[in-house]
Each structure stands twice: as C-alpha cells, then as structure tokens.
mmCIF file of C-alpha atoms in Angstrom:
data_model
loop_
_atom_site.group_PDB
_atom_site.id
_atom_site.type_symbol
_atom_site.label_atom_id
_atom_site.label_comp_id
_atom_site.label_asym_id
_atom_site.label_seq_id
_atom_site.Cartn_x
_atom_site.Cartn_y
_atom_site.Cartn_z
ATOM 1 C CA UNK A 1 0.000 0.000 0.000
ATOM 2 C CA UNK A 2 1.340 3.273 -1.073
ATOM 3 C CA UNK A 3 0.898 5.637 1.677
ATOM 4 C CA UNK A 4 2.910 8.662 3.326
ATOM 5 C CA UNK A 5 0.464 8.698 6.011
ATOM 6 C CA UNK A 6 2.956 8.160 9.503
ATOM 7 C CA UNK A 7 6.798 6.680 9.941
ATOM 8 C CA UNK A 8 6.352 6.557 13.207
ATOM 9 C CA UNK A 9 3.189 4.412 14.005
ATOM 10 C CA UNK A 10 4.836 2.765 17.277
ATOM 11 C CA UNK A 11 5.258 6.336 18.710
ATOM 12 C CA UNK A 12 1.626 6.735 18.565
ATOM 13 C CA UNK A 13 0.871 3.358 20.118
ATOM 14 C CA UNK A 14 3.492 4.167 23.016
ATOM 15 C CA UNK A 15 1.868 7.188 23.765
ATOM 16 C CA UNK A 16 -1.856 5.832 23.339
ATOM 17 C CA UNK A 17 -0.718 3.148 25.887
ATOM 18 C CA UNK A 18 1.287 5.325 28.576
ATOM 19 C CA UNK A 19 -1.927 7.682 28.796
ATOM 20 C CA UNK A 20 -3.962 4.848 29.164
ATOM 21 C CA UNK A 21 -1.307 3.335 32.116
ATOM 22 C CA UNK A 22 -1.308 7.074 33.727
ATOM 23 C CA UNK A 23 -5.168 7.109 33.899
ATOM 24 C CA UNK A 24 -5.030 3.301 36.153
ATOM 25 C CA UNK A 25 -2.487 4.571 38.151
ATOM 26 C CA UNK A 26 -3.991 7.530 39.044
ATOM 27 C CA UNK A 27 -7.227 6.027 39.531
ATOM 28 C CA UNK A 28 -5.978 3.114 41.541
ATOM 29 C CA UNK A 29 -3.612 5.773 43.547
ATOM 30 C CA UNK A 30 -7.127 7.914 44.426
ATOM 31 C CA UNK A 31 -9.278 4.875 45.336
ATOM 32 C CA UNK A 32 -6.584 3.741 47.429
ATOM 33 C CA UNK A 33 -5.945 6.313 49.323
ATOM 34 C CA UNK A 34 -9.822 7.154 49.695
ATOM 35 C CA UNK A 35 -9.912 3.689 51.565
ATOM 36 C CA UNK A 36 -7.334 4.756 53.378
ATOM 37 C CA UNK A 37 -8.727 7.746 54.329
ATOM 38 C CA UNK A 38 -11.842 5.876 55.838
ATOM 39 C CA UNK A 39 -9.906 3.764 57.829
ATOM 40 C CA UNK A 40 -7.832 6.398 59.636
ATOM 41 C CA UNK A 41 -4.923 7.664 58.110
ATOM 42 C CA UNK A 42 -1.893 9.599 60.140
ATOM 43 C CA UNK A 43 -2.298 12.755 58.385
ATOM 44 C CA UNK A 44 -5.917 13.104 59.122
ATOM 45 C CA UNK A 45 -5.861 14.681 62.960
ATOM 46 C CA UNK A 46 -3.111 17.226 60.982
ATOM 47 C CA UNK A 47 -6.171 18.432 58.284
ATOM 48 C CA UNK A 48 -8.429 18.476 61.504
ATOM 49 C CA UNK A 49 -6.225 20.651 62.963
ATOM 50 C CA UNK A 50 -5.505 23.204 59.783
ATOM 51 C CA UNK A 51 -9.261 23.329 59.349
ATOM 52 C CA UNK A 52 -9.839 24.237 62.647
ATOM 53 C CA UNK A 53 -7.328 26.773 63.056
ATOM 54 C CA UNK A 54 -9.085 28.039 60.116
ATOM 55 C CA UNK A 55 -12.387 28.320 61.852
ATOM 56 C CA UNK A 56 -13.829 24.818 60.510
ATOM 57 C CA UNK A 57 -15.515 23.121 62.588
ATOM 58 C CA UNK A 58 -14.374 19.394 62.584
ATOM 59 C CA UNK A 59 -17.118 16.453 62.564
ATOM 60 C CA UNK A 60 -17.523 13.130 61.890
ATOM 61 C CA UNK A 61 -18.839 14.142 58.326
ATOM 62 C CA UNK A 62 -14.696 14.960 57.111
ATOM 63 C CA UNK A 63 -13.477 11.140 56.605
ATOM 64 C CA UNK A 64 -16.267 10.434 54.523
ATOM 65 C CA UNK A 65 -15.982 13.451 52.912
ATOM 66 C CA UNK A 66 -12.346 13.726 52.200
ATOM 67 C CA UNK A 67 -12.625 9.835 51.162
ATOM 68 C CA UNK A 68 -15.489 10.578 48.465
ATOM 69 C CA UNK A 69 -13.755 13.249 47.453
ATOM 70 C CA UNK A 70 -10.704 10.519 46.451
ATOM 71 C CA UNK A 71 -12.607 7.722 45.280
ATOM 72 C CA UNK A 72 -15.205 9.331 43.623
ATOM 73 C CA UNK A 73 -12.725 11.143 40.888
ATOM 74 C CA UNK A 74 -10.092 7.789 41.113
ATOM 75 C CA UNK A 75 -13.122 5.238 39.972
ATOM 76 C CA UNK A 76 -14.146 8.283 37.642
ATOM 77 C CA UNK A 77 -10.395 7.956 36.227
ATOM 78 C CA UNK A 78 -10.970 3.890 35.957
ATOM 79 C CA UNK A 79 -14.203 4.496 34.229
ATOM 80 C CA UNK A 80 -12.812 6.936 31.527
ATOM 81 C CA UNK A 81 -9.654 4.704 30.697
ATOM 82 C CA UNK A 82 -12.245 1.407 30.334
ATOM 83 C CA UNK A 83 -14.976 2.851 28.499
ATOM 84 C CA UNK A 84 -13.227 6.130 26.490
ATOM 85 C CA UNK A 85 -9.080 5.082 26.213
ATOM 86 C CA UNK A 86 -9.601 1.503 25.563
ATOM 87 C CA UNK A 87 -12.411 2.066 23.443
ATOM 88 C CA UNK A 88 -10.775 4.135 20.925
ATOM 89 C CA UNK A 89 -7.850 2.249 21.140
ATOM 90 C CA UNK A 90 -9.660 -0.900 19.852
ATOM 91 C CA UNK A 91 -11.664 1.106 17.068
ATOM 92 C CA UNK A 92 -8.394 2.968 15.964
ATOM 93 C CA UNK A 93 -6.471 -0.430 15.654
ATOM 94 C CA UNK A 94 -9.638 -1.910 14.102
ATOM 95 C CA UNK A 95 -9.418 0.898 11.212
ATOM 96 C CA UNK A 96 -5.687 0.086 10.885
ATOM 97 C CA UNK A 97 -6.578 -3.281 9.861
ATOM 98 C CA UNK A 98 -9.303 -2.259 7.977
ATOM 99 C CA UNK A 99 -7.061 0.266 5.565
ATOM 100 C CA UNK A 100 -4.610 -1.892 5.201
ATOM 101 C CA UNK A 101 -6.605 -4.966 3.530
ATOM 102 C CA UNK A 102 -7.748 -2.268 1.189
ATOM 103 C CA UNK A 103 -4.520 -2.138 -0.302
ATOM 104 C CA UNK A 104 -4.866 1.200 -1.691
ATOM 105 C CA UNK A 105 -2.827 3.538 -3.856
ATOM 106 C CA UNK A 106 -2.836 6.758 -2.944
ATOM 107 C CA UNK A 107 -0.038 8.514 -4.751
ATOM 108 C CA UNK A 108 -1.989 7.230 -7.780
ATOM 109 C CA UNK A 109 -5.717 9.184 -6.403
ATOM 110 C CA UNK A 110 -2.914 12.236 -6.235
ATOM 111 C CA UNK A 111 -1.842 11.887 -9.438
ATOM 112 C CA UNK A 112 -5.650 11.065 -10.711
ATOM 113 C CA UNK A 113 -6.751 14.631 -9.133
ATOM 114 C CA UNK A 114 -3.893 16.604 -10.350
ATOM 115 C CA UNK A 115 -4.576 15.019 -14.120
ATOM 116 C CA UNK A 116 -7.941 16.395 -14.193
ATOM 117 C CA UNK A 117 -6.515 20.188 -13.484
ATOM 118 C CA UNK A 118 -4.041 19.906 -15.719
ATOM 119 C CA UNK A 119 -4.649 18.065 -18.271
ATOM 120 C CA UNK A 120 -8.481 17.730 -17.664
ATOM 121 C CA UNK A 121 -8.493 14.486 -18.934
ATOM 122 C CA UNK A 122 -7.655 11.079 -17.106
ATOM 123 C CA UNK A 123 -6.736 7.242 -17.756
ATOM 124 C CA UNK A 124 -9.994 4.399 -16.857
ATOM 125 C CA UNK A 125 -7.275 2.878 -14.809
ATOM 126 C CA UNK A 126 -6.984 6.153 -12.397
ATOM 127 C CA UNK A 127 -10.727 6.777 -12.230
ATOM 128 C CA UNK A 128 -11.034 2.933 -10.682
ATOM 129 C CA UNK A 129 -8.546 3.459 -8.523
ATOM 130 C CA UNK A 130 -10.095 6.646 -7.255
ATOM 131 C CA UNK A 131 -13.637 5.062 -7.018
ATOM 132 C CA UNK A 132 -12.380 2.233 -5.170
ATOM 133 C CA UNK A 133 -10.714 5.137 -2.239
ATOM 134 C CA UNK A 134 -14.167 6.807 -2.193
ATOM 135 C CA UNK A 135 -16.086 4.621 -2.069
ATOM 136 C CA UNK A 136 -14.356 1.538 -0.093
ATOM 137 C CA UNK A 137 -14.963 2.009 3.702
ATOM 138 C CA UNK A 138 -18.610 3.044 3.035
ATOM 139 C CA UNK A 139 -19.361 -0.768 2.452
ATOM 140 C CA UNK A 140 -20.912 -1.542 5.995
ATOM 141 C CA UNK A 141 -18.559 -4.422 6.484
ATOM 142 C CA UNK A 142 -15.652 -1.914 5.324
ATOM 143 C CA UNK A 143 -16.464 1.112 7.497
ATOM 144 C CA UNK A 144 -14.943 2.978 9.366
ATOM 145 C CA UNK A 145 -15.150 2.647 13.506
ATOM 146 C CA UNK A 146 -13.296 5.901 15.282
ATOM 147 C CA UNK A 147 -15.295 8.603 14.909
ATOM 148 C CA UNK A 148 -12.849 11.441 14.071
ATOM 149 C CA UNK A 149 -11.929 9.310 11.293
ATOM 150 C CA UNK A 150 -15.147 8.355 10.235
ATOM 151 C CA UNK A 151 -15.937 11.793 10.147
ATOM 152 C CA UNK A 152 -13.236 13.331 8.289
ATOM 153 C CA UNK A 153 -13.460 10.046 4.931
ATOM 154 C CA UNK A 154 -17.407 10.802 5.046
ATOM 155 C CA UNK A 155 -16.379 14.108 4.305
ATOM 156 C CA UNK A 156 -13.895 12.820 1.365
ATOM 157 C CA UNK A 157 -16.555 10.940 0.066
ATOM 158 C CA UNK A 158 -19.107 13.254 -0.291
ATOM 159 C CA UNK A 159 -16.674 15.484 -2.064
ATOM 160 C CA UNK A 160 -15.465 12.380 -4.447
ATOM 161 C CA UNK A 161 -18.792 11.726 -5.420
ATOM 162 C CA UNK A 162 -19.849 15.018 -6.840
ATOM 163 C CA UNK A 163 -16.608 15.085 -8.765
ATOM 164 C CA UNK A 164 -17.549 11.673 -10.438
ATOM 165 C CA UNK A 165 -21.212 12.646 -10.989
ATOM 166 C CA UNK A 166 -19.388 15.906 -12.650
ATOM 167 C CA UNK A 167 -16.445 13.260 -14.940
ATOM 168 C CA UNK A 168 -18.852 10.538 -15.692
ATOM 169 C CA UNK A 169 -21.512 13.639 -17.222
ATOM 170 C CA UNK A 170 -18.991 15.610 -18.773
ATOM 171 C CA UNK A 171 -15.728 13.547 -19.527
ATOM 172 C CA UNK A 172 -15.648 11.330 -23.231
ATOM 173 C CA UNK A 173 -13.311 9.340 -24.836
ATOM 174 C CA UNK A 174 -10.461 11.143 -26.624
ATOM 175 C CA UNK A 175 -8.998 9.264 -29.048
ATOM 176 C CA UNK A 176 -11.952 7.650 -29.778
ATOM 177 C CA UNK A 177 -9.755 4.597 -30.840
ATOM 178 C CA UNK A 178 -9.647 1.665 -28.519
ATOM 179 C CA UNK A 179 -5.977 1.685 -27.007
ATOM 180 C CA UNK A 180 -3.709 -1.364 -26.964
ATOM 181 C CA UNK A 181 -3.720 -1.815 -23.224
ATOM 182 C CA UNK A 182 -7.483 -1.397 -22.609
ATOM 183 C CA UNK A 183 -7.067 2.048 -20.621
ATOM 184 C CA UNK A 184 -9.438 4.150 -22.036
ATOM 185 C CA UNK A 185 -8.306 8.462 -22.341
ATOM 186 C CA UNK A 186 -11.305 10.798 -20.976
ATOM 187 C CA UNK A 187 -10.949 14.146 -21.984
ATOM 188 C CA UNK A 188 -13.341 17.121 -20.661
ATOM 189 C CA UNK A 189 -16.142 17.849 -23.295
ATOM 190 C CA UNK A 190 -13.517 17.433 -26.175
ATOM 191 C CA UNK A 191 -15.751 18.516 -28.268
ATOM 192 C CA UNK A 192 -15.411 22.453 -27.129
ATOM 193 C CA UNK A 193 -12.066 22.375 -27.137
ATOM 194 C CA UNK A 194 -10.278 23.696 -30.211
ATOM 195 C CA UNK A 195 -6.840 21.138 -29.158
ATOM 196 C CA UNK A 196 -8.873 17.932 -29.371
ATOM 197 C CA UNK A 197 -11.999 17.647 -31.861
ATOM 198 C CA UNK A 198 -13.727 21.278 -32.605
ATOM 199 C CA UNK A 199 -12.711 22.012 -35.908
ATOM 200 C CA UNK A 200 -14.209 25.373 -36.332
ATOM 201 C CA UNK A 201 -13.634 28.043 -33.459
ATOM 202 C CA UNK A 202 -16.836 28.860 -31.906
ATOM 203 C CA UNK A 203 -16.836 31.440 -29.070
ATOM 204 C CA UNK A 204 -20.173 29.855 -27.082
ATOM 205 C CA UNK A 205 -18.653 26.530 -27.110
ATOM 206 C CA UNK A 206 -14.973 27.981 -26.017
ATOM 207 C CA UNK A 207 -17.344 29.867 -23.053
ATOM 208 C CA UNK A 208 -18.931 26.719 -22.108
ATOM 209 C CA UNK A 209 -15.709 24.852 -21.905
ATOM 210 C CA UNK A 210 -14.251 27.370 -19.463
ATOM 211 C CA UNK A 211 -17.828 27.527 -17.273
ATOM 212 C CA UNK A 212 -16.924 23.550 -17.035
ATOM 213 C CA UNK A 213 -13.249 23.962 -16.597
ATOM 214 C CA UNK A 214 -14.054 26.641 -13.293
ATOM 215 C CA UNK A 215 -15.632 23.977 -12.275
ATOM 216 C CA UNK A 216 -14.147 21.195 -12.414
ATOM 217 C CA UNK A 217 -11.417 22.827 -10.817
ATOM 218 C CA UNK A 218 -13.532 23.804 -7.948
ATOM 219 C CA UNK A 219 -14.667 20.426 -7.287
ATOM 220 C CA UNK A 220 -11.035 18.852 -7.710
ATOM 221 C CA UNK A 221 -9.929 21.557 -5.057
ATOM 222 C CA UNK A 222 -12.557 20.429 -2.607
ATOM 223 C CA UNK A 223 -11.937 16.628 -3.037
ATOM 224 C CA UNK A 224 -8.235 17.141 -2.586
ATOM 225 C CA UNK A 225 -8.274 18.977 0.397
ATOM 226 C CA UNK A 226 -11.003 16.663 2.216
ATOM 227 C CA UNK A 227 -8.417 14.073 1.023
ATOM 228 C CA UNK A 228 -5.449 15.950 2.960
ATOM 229 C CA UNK A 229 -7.844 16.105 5.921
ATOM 230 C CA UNK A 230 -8.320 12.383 5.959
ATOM 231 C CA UNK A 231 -5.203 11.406 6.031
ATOM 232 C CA UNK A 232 -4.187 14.306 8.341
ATOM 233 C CA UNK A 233 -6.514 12.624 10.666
ATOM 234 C CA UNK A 234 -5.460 8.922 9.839
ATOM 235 C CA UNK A 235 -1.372 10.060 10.650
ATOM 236 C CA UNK A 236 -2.962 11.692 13.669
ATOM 237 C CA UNK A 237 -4.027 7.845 15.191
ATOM 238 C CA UNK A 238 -1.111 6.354 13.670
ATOM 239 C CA UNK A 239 -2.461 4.268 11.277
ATOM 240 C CA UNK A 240 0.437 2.510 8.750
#
C-alpha cells in the first residue's frame, strides 16, 4: 500500500498506551488512598487541625468526605480509561486493519486529481482506482469505527462523489480509438475544445468549456483537500 500517512506508528501506540497506564495509576492511587482515608490515616488529625485553626468546625462528616472526594474522581479515572481510552484504542487499531486490507494507492488518487486540473483528462485505470478510495470504507462491512476518522473520509466521500457525478456527465473518450492496453483516455467535453476535436472556433462553445473547466477545478480543489484532511486525521491515530 502506497501511503505517506505516519513513519512513526509505534510512537503513537506508546503514547496511546502510557496515557492509558497514567489514567489506572492515578485512579488506583485515588481509590486507594480514599480507603485509606476511611480507615484512619496519620495525616488526618493534621487536616483536623488546619481546618480548625481556620475556623472549621471538625465532625464526623470529614473522613467520609475527604474519602469521596478521592474515590469518587479515582473510579471516575478507571471508568474513563475502560470505556473512552480503551475504546478508541480498539476502534483505531480496528481501522488500521481495515485500511490496510484495502490495499490502496494513494499517490496514484494524487496523481488522478492533479490530471484532471491539468490536463483535464484522465486514464480508466486512475478513475477505478479513485472510485475504489471513495467509495471503499462506506461498504458496511468496510467502514470505518473511530469517529474522528469516520468523520473526516465521510467528508472525502461526499466530495469524491460530486466530482464523479461531474467526470462521468462531462468527460468522453479522446482518441476515440480503442488503445492497446485497454485504458481508455477521458478528456473534458472534447468537443469544445479547439486542441482535441472542434474544428471550427466557436466562441459559445470555447465559453462553455471554461464555465466547465471553473468547475471542475472547484470540485477537484474540494476533493483534494477533504483528502489531505483524511489522512491528516489517519497520521494523527497512527495508522500505517
């Protein structure tokens, strides 16, 4: 799979896994010691004593509070490691998995994009290979699981599709000669363009060609940068 998405994958994996050992030990650390507290501890009659000096009144009320003020926040910790940290983690390395069974080519979706500005045509082969990026982890058994990421290739989609609704309306064959290798040339409305098969110069059809040119080259734009955003977001979770 040709990717520049991360080069440093394990970094994110350390890190993922150190927060997720700070948030048990500071849990554990908070429920401990809010046991603790219940039971007595030595530095107990010393907060008695500040709070009093500091016109509190002391009761029996301060252990338990002092305690639930300890274990409440440490099991509150535990909680949002088990059901938030691990969660993610197992969704993020399920999307790993995911992307890389695809198998996909991504320098060639670059090159596909960049084609269609400046050349405004493109190769069968490329627009596949494009359709299969778009359109891949919206298959339910495909999809996506983190949400950030699921976010940010529902986004790329969205923008893919309207730029094939635009090629397959708009885009013909140019040569119209069936090439030796089976990849078929599309060229933008070839015939309004005075370099491929208008003959005769005709000023509405030369206008036309440039309303479609602006855009196309507003919807390439779009798809390319919800594409950088994608994989922004895939190098953020370290995918490979």
């Amino acid at each position: 799979m040709n990717i520049d998405i991360s080069n440093e994958p394990s970094q994110v994996q350390r890190n993922l896994s150190y927060k997720r050992h700070i948030f048990i030990a500071l849990g554990l650390l908070l429920v401990a010691s809010g046991f603790v507290t219940l039971s007595g501890p030595w530095w107990l009659p010393i907060v008695v004593e500040l709070l009093g000096q500091a016109g509190v009144v002391e009761d029996d009320k301060y252990p338990w509070a002092l305690a639930a003020a300890q274990i409440v926040p440490g099991f509150g910790l535990l909680a949002y490691k088990h059901f938030i940290l691990d969660r993610d983690a197992a969704q993020i390395a399920a999307d790993r998995k995911a992307l890389e069974a695809a198998k996909l080519d991504f320098e060639r979706v670059r090159y596909y994009l960049s084609n269609l500005v400046d050349d405004h045509s493109c190769r069968s082969s490329l627009n596949s290979e494009f359709a299969k990026v778009s359109t891949r982890f919206s298959a339910p058994e495909h999809k996506f699981q983190y949400p950030p990421t699921v976010l940010a290739y529902e986004a790329f989609a969205a923008a893919a599709i309207q730029l094939q609704n635009f090629v397959a309306v708009n885009f013909f064959v140019f040569p119209n000669v069936p090439p030796s290798d089976g990849d078929y040339r599309y060229c933008l409305a070839p015939h309004l363009n005075m370099d491929r098969e208008m003959v005769i110069y005709d000023a509405a059809k030369v206008a036309e060609y440039d309303r479609l040119k602006v855009s196309l080259h507003e919807l390439v734009s779009q798809t390319e940068d919800r594409l950088a955003t994608w994989i922004g977001r895939m190098k953020k979770v370290g995918f490979v």
